[in-house]
Amino acid sequence: MISWFRSLQYSGYKGTRPYILDFPAWFVNTNIGKPVLTHEAVELGRFLFYDKSLSSDSSVACANCHQQKHAFTDPQRFSTGVKGRVGRRNSMHLVNLLSDQRFFWDGRAASLEEQVLMPIQDYLEMDLPLDELLTRLAKHPIYPALFERAYNSKQITRKLVADALAQFLKSIISHSAPADYLRAVDVGKLKLHEIPPPLQKHWPVYQKSLGILNCGPCHTLADIHGQNMFEDTGLEAVSKDAGYYVVTGNEMDRGKFKVPSVRNWSVTAPYMHDGRFSTIELVIDHYRRGMIRKPNISPLYTHGGSQIITETLTDAQVASMIAVLELYTDEKMLTDSKYSNPF
Ligand code: HEC
Ligand code: HEC
């Protein structure tokens, strides 16, 4: 018997226990939905996420390209899949995904359940046909019991694999960054003296920066997470990567990409869909000086006028903006053992 399995104490289907997301009542995130998760499926999804046998040559797990200490992204500009194959886009961080409606930089997956089966079959990533995966899992010493425990089913199906992986991803919640406490103070859910004393000193800089952060409309302030928006940041006059155009077929969407969360940015470099910027300074420099004006550039960059707001930021404002962005690193989530490798 494999030792990690022994600790699960499996003995037949006994019904499932609801998995309650444990974010605090003061957590200001209007985007968090109420997913129906079970302990058994989340745990199974976690095993699958860290299991290299989901790839053709058993060398690559989801976690290769989505590493917890990097908020579940990859520090490499382009990740390496099976047989040394190199991908075409930068990996994405996987945090607070529960209410997102579209997945991938170009939004081509319409649900998490649809998305999670795609890297398994992707030639550049895990390159394993799903039928082969189901055969492997059915023959595995442990997985049939884990699927039965989670779903009361003797048969392992694509739908169940997708559900378990998606449930694990939905359980990954970031709510304990210093900025979460400050945000709760800002909207009156907590008093300043109620937050951890070491964080209280950040209040003045947090408050001062709110007015100058022109990032909110997209990377929404509640979560700094723009889960369902696609925008062009003016990186290229004619985008080499079609982006959201593949979903809508609308020319105006060429070069638009999913607005990523900038939560935990201090560990998610490099940045943008093609990982072109290695530091946050380079990203902000782009917003200040590098944006190419194109017909599809969002009015959100301008607050209604024609001047792109970020072009007017002073160096001091940028420094203060970076100081605030620093407060979005959630050490608790980055090290929480419930998201770590269970093997
Ligand atoms: C070889 C590297 C690699 C592997 C292995 C990999 N991914 Fe990814 N993942 C990426 C890249 C790169 C993207 C962005 C791709 C794109 O936009 O076309 C991505 C995107 C995602 C997204 C979209 C996030 C969002 O905000 O839209 C999810 C979810 C995800 N991966 C989950 C998984 C799961 C689950 C597995 C394992 C079954 C997995 N990935 C395996 C590299 C990888
Ligand atoms: C109109 C919407 C919009 C506004 C306003 C905006 N962004 Fe972005 N941001 C995006 C999009 C879209 C991307 C992804 C672009 C790409 O990959 O090509 C992005 C990417 C980023 C990234 C890289 C994240 C990653 O994981 O790769 C950072 C950091 C970032 N923005 C910070 C900011 C800051 C700081 C501001 C305010 C000065 C800001 N953004 C304003 C839409 C916006």
Coordinates of C-alpha atoms and ligand atoms in Angstrom, one line a residue:
M1 CA 0.0 0.0 0.0
I2 CA 1.3 3.4 -0.9
S3 CA 2.1 5.3 2.3
W4 CA 0.4 8.6 1.4
F5 CA -2.8 6.7 0.8
R6 CA -2.7 5.0 4.2
S7 CA -3.2 8.4 5.9
L8 CA -6.5 8.9 4.0
Q9 CA -8.0 5.9 5.9
Y10 CA -10.2 4.8 3.0
S11 CA -12.8 2.2 3.7
G12 CA -15.6 2.5 1.1
Y13 CA -18.0 5.3 0.2
K14 CA -19.3 7.0 3.4
G15 CA -20.8 10.1 1.9
T16 CA -18.9 13.3 1.4
R17 CA -18.2 16.2 3.7
P18 CA -18.7 19.8 2.4
Y19 CA -15.5 21.7 2.0
I20 CA -16.0 25.2 3.4
L21 CA -13.8 28.0 2.1
D22 CA -12.4 29.5 5.2
F23 CA -12.0 33.2 4.3
P24 CA -12.7 35.6 7.1
A25 CA -16.0 37.6 7.3
W26 CA -14.2 40.9 6.7
F27 CA -12.6 39.7 3.5
V28 CA -13.6 42.2 0.9
N29 CA -14.1 40.3 -2.3
T30 CA -17.4 40.7 -4.0
N31 CA -16.3 38.2 -6.7
I32 CA -16.0 35.1 -4.5
G33 CA -18.9 32.9 -5.3
K34 CA -20.3 30.0 -3.3
P35 CA -19.0 26.8 -5.0
V36 CA -20.2 23.4 -3.9
L37 CA -17.0 21.6 -3.0
T38 CA -16.4 18.4 -1.0
H39 CA -13.3 17.5 1.0
E40 CA -13.0 14.2 -0.9
A41 CA -13.0 15.8 -4.4
V42 CA -10.7 18.7 -3.4
E43 CA -8.2 16.2 -2.0
L44 CA -8.4 13.9 -5.0
G45 CA -7.9 17.0 -7.3
R46 CA -4.9 17.9 -5.4
F47 CA -3.3 14.4 -6.0
L48 CA -4.1 14.7 -9.7
F49 CA -2.6 18.3 -9.8
Y50 CA 0.7 17.1 -8.4
D51 CA 0.8 13.7 -10.3
K52 CA 3.3 13.4 -13.2
S53 CA 1.5 10.3 -14.5
L54 CA -1.0 12.8 -16.1
S55 CA 1.6 13.3 -18.8
S56 CA 2.6 11.0 -21.6
D57 CA 6.1 10.2 -20.4
S58 CA 5.2 10.8 -16.7
S59 CA 7.7 13.7 -16.4
V60 CA 5.3 16.7 -16.1
A61 CA 2.6 17.5 -13.5
C62 CA 0.3 20.5 -13.6
A63 CA 2.5 21.7 -10.6
N64 CA 5.6 21.9 -12.8
C65 CA 4.3 25.0 -14.5
H66 CA 2.0 26.1 -11.7
Q67 CA 4.2 26.3 -8.5
Q68 CA 2.7 27.2 -5.2
K69 CA 5.6 29.5 -4.1
H70 CA 5.0 31.5 -7.3
A71 CA 1.3 31.8 -6.7
F72 CA 0.9 28.7 -9.0
T73 CA 2.7 30.2 -12.0
D74 CA 6.1 29.4 -13.5
P75 CA 9.1 31.7 -13.1
Q76 CA 10.3 30.6 -16.6
R77 CA 9.1 32.9 -19.4
F78 CA 7.9 29.9 -21.4
S79 CA 7.3 26.6 -19.6
T80 CA 8.7 23.2 -20.6
G81 CA 6.3 20.4 -21.2
V82 CA 7.0 16.7 -22.0
K83 CA 10.2 15.9 -24.0
G84 CA 11.6 19.4 -23.5
R85 CA 8.8 21.0 -25.6
V86 CA 8.6 24.7 -24.9
G87 CA 5.3 26.6 -24.8
R88 CA 4.2 29.8 -26.5
R89 CA 2.8 31.8 -23.7
N90 CA 3.7 32.6 -20.1
S91 CA 2.0 30.4 -17.5
M92 CA -0.8 31.9 -15.5
H93 CA -1.2 32.1 -11.7
L94 CA -4.1 30.1 -10.3
V95 CA -5.6 32.0 -7.3
N96 CA -9.2 33.0 -6.6
L97 CA -10.4 31.5 -9.8
L98 CA -13.9 30.5 -8.6
S99 CA -15.9 33.2 -10.2
D100 CA -13.9 33.6 -13.4
Q101 CA -16.0 32.9 -16.5
R102 CA -13.2 32.4 -19.1
F103 CA -9.8 30.8 -18.9
F104 CA -6.5 31.1 -20.7
W105 CA -4.9 34.4 -21.8
D106 CA -7.3 34.3 -24.8
G107 CA -10.3 33.1 -22.9
R108 CA -10.8 30.0 -25.1
A109 CA -12.0 27.8 -22.2
A110 CA -15.5 28.7 -21.0
S111 CA -15.3 26.9 -17.7
L112 CA -12.7 25.5 -15.3
E113 CA -14.0 22.0 -15.9
E114 CA -13.4 22.5 -19.6
Q115 CA -10.0 24.1 -19.1
V116 CA -8.4 21.5 -16.8
L117 CA -8.6 18.7 -19.5
M118 CA -6.8 20.8 -22.1
P119 CA -3.2 20.9 -20.7
I120 CA -3.4 17.1 -20.3
Q121 CA -4.0 16.7 -24.1
D122 CA -1.9 19.7 -25.3
Y123 CA 1.1 18.5 -27.4
L124 CA 3.4 21.1 -25.9
E125 CA 2.4 20.4 -22.3
M126 CA 1.4 16.9 -21.1
D127 CA 0.5 15.3 -24.4
L128 CA -1.6 12.4 -23.0
P129 CA -4.8 11.3 -24.8
L130 CA -7.7 11.3 -22.3
D131 CA -8.6 7.6 -23.0
E132 CA -5.0 6.7 -22.1
L133 CA -5.3 8.8 -18.9
L134 CA -8.5 7.0 -17.9
T135 CA -6.9 3.6 -18.5
R136 CA -3.9 4.6 -16.3
L137 CA -6.1 5.8 -13.5
A138 CA -8.3 2.7 -13.6
K139 CA -5.3 0.5 -13.3
H140 CA -3.7 2.6 -10.5
P141 CA -3.5 1.0 -7.1
I142 CA -5.2 4.0 -5.4
Y143 CA -7.2 6.2 -7.7
P144 CA -10.2 3.9 -8.2
A145 CA -10.7 4.0 -4.4
L146 CA -10.2 7.8 -4.3
F147 CA -12.8 8.4 -7.1
E148 CA -15.2 6.1 -5.4
R149 CA -14.7 7.9 -2.1
A150 CA -15.3 11.3 -3.7
Y151 CA -18.1 10.4 -6.2
N152 CA -19.5 7.1 -5.2
S153 CA -18.7 5.8 -8.7
K154 CA -16.8 2.6 -9.6
Q155 CA -16.0 4.2 -13.0
I156 CA -13.5 6.9 -13.6
T157 CA -14.7 9.3 -16.3
R158 CA -13.4 12.4 -18.0
K159 CA -16.1 14.4 -16.2
L160 CA -15.0 13.2 -12.8
V161 CA -11.3 13.9 -13.5
A162 CA -12.3 17.4 -14.7
D163 CA -14.5 18.0 -11.6
A164 CA -11.9 16.9 -9.1
L165 CA -9.1 19.1 -10.7
A166 CA -11.5 22.1 -10.9
Q167 CA -12.6 21.6 -7.3
F168 CA -9.0 21.7 -6.1
L169 CA -8.3 24.9 -8.1
K170 CA -11.5 26.5 -6.7
S171 CA -10.2 25.8 -3.2
I172 CA -7.1 27.9 -3.7
I173 CA -8.1 31.2 -2.1
S174 CA -5.9 34.2 -1.3
H175 CA -7.3 36.4 1.4
S176 CA -4.5 37.2 3.9
A177 CA -2.3 39.7 2.2
P178 CA -1.6 42.9 4.2
A179 CA -3.7 44.8 1.6
D180 CA -6.7 42.6 2.4
Y181 CA -6.7 43.9 6.0
L182 CA -6.2 47.5 4.8
R183 CA -8.9 47.2 2.3
A184 CA -11.3 45.9 5.0
V185 CA -10.4 49.1 7.0
D186 CA -11.0 51.2 4.0
V187 CA -14.6 49.9 3.5
G188 CA -15.3 49.9 7.3
K189 CA -15.4 46.2 7.8
L190 CA -12.5 46.4 10.3
K191 CA -11.2 49.3 12.5
L192 CA -7.6 50.2 12.1
H193 CA -6.7 49.0 15.6
E194 CA -8.3 45.6 14.9
I195 CA -5.8 44.6 12.2
P196 CA -2.4 43.1 13.1
P197 CA -0.2 45.8 14.7
P198 CA 2.7 45.4 12.2
L199 CA 0.2 46.2 9.3
Q200 CA -1.2 49.4 10.9
K201 CA 1.9 51.4 9.8
H202 CA 1.1 50.8 6.2
W203 CA -2.3 52.5 6.4
P204 CA -1.1 56.0 5.4
V205 CA 0.7 54.8 2.3
Y206 CA -2.2 52.6 1.3
Q207 CA -4.7 55.4 1.7
K208 CA -2.6 57.9 -0.1
S209 CA -2.2 55.7 -3.1
L210 CA -5.8 54.9 -3.7
G211 CA -6.4 58.0 -5.7
I212 CA -3.5 57.6 -8.0
L213 CA -3.8 53.9 -8.7
N214 CA -5.4 53.9 -12.2
C215 CA -5.2 50.2 -12.2
G216 CA -8.5 49.6 -10.4
P217 CA -10.9 49.6 -13.2
C218 CA -9.3 46.5 -14.6
H219 CA -7.3 44.9 -11.8
T220 CA -10.3 45.7 -9.5
L221 CA -9.3 47.1 -6.2
A222 CA -11.3 44.6 -4.2
D223 CA -9.1 41.8 -5.3
I224 CA -6.8 43.4 -7.8
H225 CA -8.2 40.8 -10.0
G226 CA -9.9 41.4 -13.3
Q227 CA -11.4 38.0 -13.7
N228 CA -13.7 38.5 -16.6
M229 CA -12.2 41.2 -18.7
F230 CA -10.2 41.2 -21.9
E231 CA -8.1 44.2 -22.8
D232 CA -5.3 45.3 -25.0
T233 CA -2.4 46.9 -23.1
G234 CA -0.9 48.3 -26.3
L235 CA 2.2 46.1 -26.4
E236 CA 2.3 45.8 -30.2
A237 CA 0.8 47.9 -33.1
V238 CA -0.3 44.6 -34.7
S239 CA -0.5 41.9 -32.1
K240 CA 1.4 38.7 -33.1
D241 CA -0.9 36.8 -30.8
A242 CA -4.5 37.1 -31.8
G243 CA -5.7 36.8 -28.2
Y244 CA -9.4 37.1 -27.4
Y245 CA -10.1 37.4 -31.2
V246 CA -10.1 33.6 -31.3
V247 CA -13.2 33.5 -29.2
T248 CA -15.2 36.4 -30.6
G249 CA -14.0 36.7 -34.2
N250 CA -14.2 40.5 -33.7
E251 CA -11.2 42.4 -35.1
M252 CA -11.3 44.8 -32.2
D253 CA -10.5 41.9 -29.9
R254 CA -7.2 41.1 -31.6
G255 CA -4.4 41.6 -29.1
K256 CA -6.7 41.6 -26.1
F257 CA -5.9 39.2 -23.2
K258 CA -7.4 38.2 -20.0
V259 CA -6.8 40.8 -17.3
P260 CA -4.7 38.9 -14.8
S261 CA -4.7 39.3 -11.1
V262 CA -1.8 41.4 -9.8
R263 CA -2.2 39.9 -6.4
N264 CA 1.1 38.2 -5.4
W265 CA 2.9 39.9 -8.3
S266 CA 6.1 39.9 -6.3
V267 CA 6.4 36.2 -7.0
T268 CA 4.8 35.9 -10.4
A269 CA 7.4 37.4 -12.7
P270 CA 7.8 37.4 -15.7
Y271 CA 4.7 39.4 -16.7
M272 CA 2.2 39.6 -19.6
H273 CA 0.9 36.8 -21.8
D274 CA 4.3 36.5 -23.4
G275 CA 6.3 37.1 -20.3
R276 CA 8.2 40.0 -21.9
F277 CA 8.7 42.0 -18.8
S278 CA 11.0 40.6 -16.1
T279 CA 10.2 43.2 -13.4
I280 CA 7.2 45.3 -12.1
E281 CA 9.2 48.4 -12.9
L282 CA 9.2 47.5 -16.6
V283 CA 5.5 46.8 -16.5
I284 CA 4.8 50.2 -15.0
D285 CA 7.2 51.9 -17.4
H286 CA 5.2 50.4 -20.2
Y287 CA 2.0 51.8 -18.8
R288 CA 3.7 55.2 -18.5
R289 CA 5.7 55.5 -21.7
G290 CA 5.3 52.4 -23.9
M291 CA 1.6 52.0 -24.7
I292 CA 0.8 52.0 -28.4
R293 CA -2.4 53.8 -29.0
K294 CA -4.7 51.7 -31.1
P295 CA -8.4 51.9 -31.9
N296 CA -9.2 49.1 -29.5
I297 CA -7.4 50.6 -26.5
S298 CA -9.9 50.8 -23.6
P299 CA -11.2 54.2 -22.4
L300 CA -10.6 52.8 -18.9
Y301 CA -6.9 53.9 -19.3
T302 CA -8.1 57.5 -19.6
H303 CA -11.0 58.0 -17.2
G304 CA -13.0 59.4 -20.1
G305 CA -10.5 61.9 -21.6
S306 CA -7.9 61.3 -24.2
Q307 CA -4.8 61.5 -21.9
I308 CA -3.7 58.0 -20.7
I309 CA -3.7 58.6 -17.0
T310 CA -0.6 56.5 -16.3
E311 CA 1.5 58.7 -18.6
T312 CA 1.1 61.5 -16.1
L313 CA 2.4 59.6 -13.0
T314 CA 5.4 61.1 -11.3
D315 CA 8.3 59.0 -10.1
A316 CA 7.2 59.5 -6.6
Q317 CA 3.7 58.3 -7.4
V318 CA 5.1 55.2 -9.0
A319 CA 7.3 54.5 -6.0
S320 CA 4.2 54.8 -3.8
M321 CA 2.2 52.6 -6.2
I322 CA 4.8 49.9 -6.0
A323 CA 4.9 50.2 -2.2
V324 CA 1.2 49.5 -2.2
L325 CA 1.4 46.6 -4.7
E326 CA 4.0 45.0 -2.3
L327 CA 1.2 44.7 0.2
Y328 CA -0.6 42.3 -2.1
T329 CA 1.7 39.4 -1.4
D330 CA -0.1 36.7 0.6
E331 CA 2.6 34.7 2.4
K332 CA 0.0 32.5 4.1
M333 CA -1.4 31.2 0.8
L334 CA 2.0 30.8 -0.8
T335 CA 3.1 28.4 2.0
D336 CA -0.3 26.9 3.1
S337 CA 0.2 23.1 3.4
K338 CA -3.4 22.4 2.2
Y339 CA -2.3 23.5 -1.3
S340 CA 1.1 21.8 -1.3
N341 CA 2.4 18.5 -2.8
P342 CA 0.5 15.7 -1.1
F343 CA 2.8 12.9 -2.3
Ligands
HEC1 C1 3.9 22.8 -19.5 C2 3.4 23.8 -18.7 C3 2.0 23.7 -18.1 C4 1.4 22.5 -17.6 C5 2.0 21.1 -17.5 C6 0.1 22.9 -17.2 N1 -0.1 24.3 -17.5 FE1 -1.8 25.4 -17.0 N2 -1.1 26.9 -18.0 C7 0.2 26.9 -18.7 C8 0.2 28.1 -19.6 C9 1.4 28.5 -20.5 C10 -1.1 28.7 -19.5 C11 -1.5 29.9 -20.4 C12 -1.8 29.2 -21.8 C13 -2.6 30.0 -22.7 O1 -3.2 31.1 -22.4 O2 -2.7 29.6 -23.9 C14 -1.8 28.0 -18.5 C15 -3.1 28.3 -18.1 C16 -3.8 27.6 -17.1 C17 -5.1 28.0 -16.6 C18 -5.9 29.3 -16.9 C19 -5.9 30.3 -15.7 C20 -6.7 31.5 -16.0 O3 -6.7 32.4 -15.2 O4 -7.4 31.6 -17.0 C21 -5.5 27.0 -15.7 C22 -6.7 27.0 -14.8 C23 -4.5 26.0 -15.7 N3 -3.5 26.4 -16.6 C24 -4.5 24.8 -15.0 C25 -3.7 23.7 -15.3 C26 -4.0 22.4 -14.8 C27 -5.1 21.9 -14.0 C28 -2.9 21.6 -15.3 C29 -2.8 20.1 -15.2 C30 -3.8 19.3 -15.7 C31 -2.0 22.5 -16.0 N4 -2.6 23.7 -16.0 C32 -0.9 22.1 -16.6 C33 1.2 26.0 -18.5 C34 1.0 24.7 -18.1
HEC2 C1 -7.8 48.8 -19.3 C2 -7.4 47.7 -18.4 C3 -6.1 47.8 -17.6 C4 -5.6 48.8 -16.8 C5 -6.2 50.2 -16.6 C6 -4.4 48.3 -16.2 N1 -4.1 47.1 -16.7 FE1 -2.5 45.9 -16.1 N2 -3.1 44.5 -17.4 C7 -4.2 44.5 -18.2 C8 -4.1 43.4 -19.2 C9 -5.1 43.0 -20.2 C10 -3.0 42.7 -18.9 C11 -2.4 41.4 -19.6 C12 -1.8 42.0 -20.9 C13 -1.0 40.9 -21.7 O1 -0.7 39.9 -21.2 O2 -0.7 41.2 -22.9 C14 -2.3 43.4 -17.7 C15 -1.2 43.0 -17.1 C16 -0.6 43.5 -16.0 C17 0.5 43.0 -15.2 C18 1.1 41.6 -15.5 C19 0.5 40.5 -14.7 C20 0.9 39.2 -15.1 O3 0.6 38.2 -14.3 O4 1.6 39.0 -16.1 C21 0.7 43.8 -14.2 C22 1.8 43.7 -13.1 C23 -0.2 45.0 -14.4 N3 -1.0 44.7 -15.5 C24 -0.2 46.1 -13.5 C25 -1.0 47.2 -13.8 C26 -0.9 48.4 -13.0 C27 0.1 48.6 -11.9 C28 -1.8 49.2 -13.5 C29 -2.0 50.7 -13.1 C30 -0.9 51.6 -13.4 C31 -2.5 48.5 -14.6 N4 -2.0 47.3 -14.7 C32 -3.6 49.1 -15.3 C33 -5.2 45.5 -18.2 C34 -5.1 46.7 -17.5

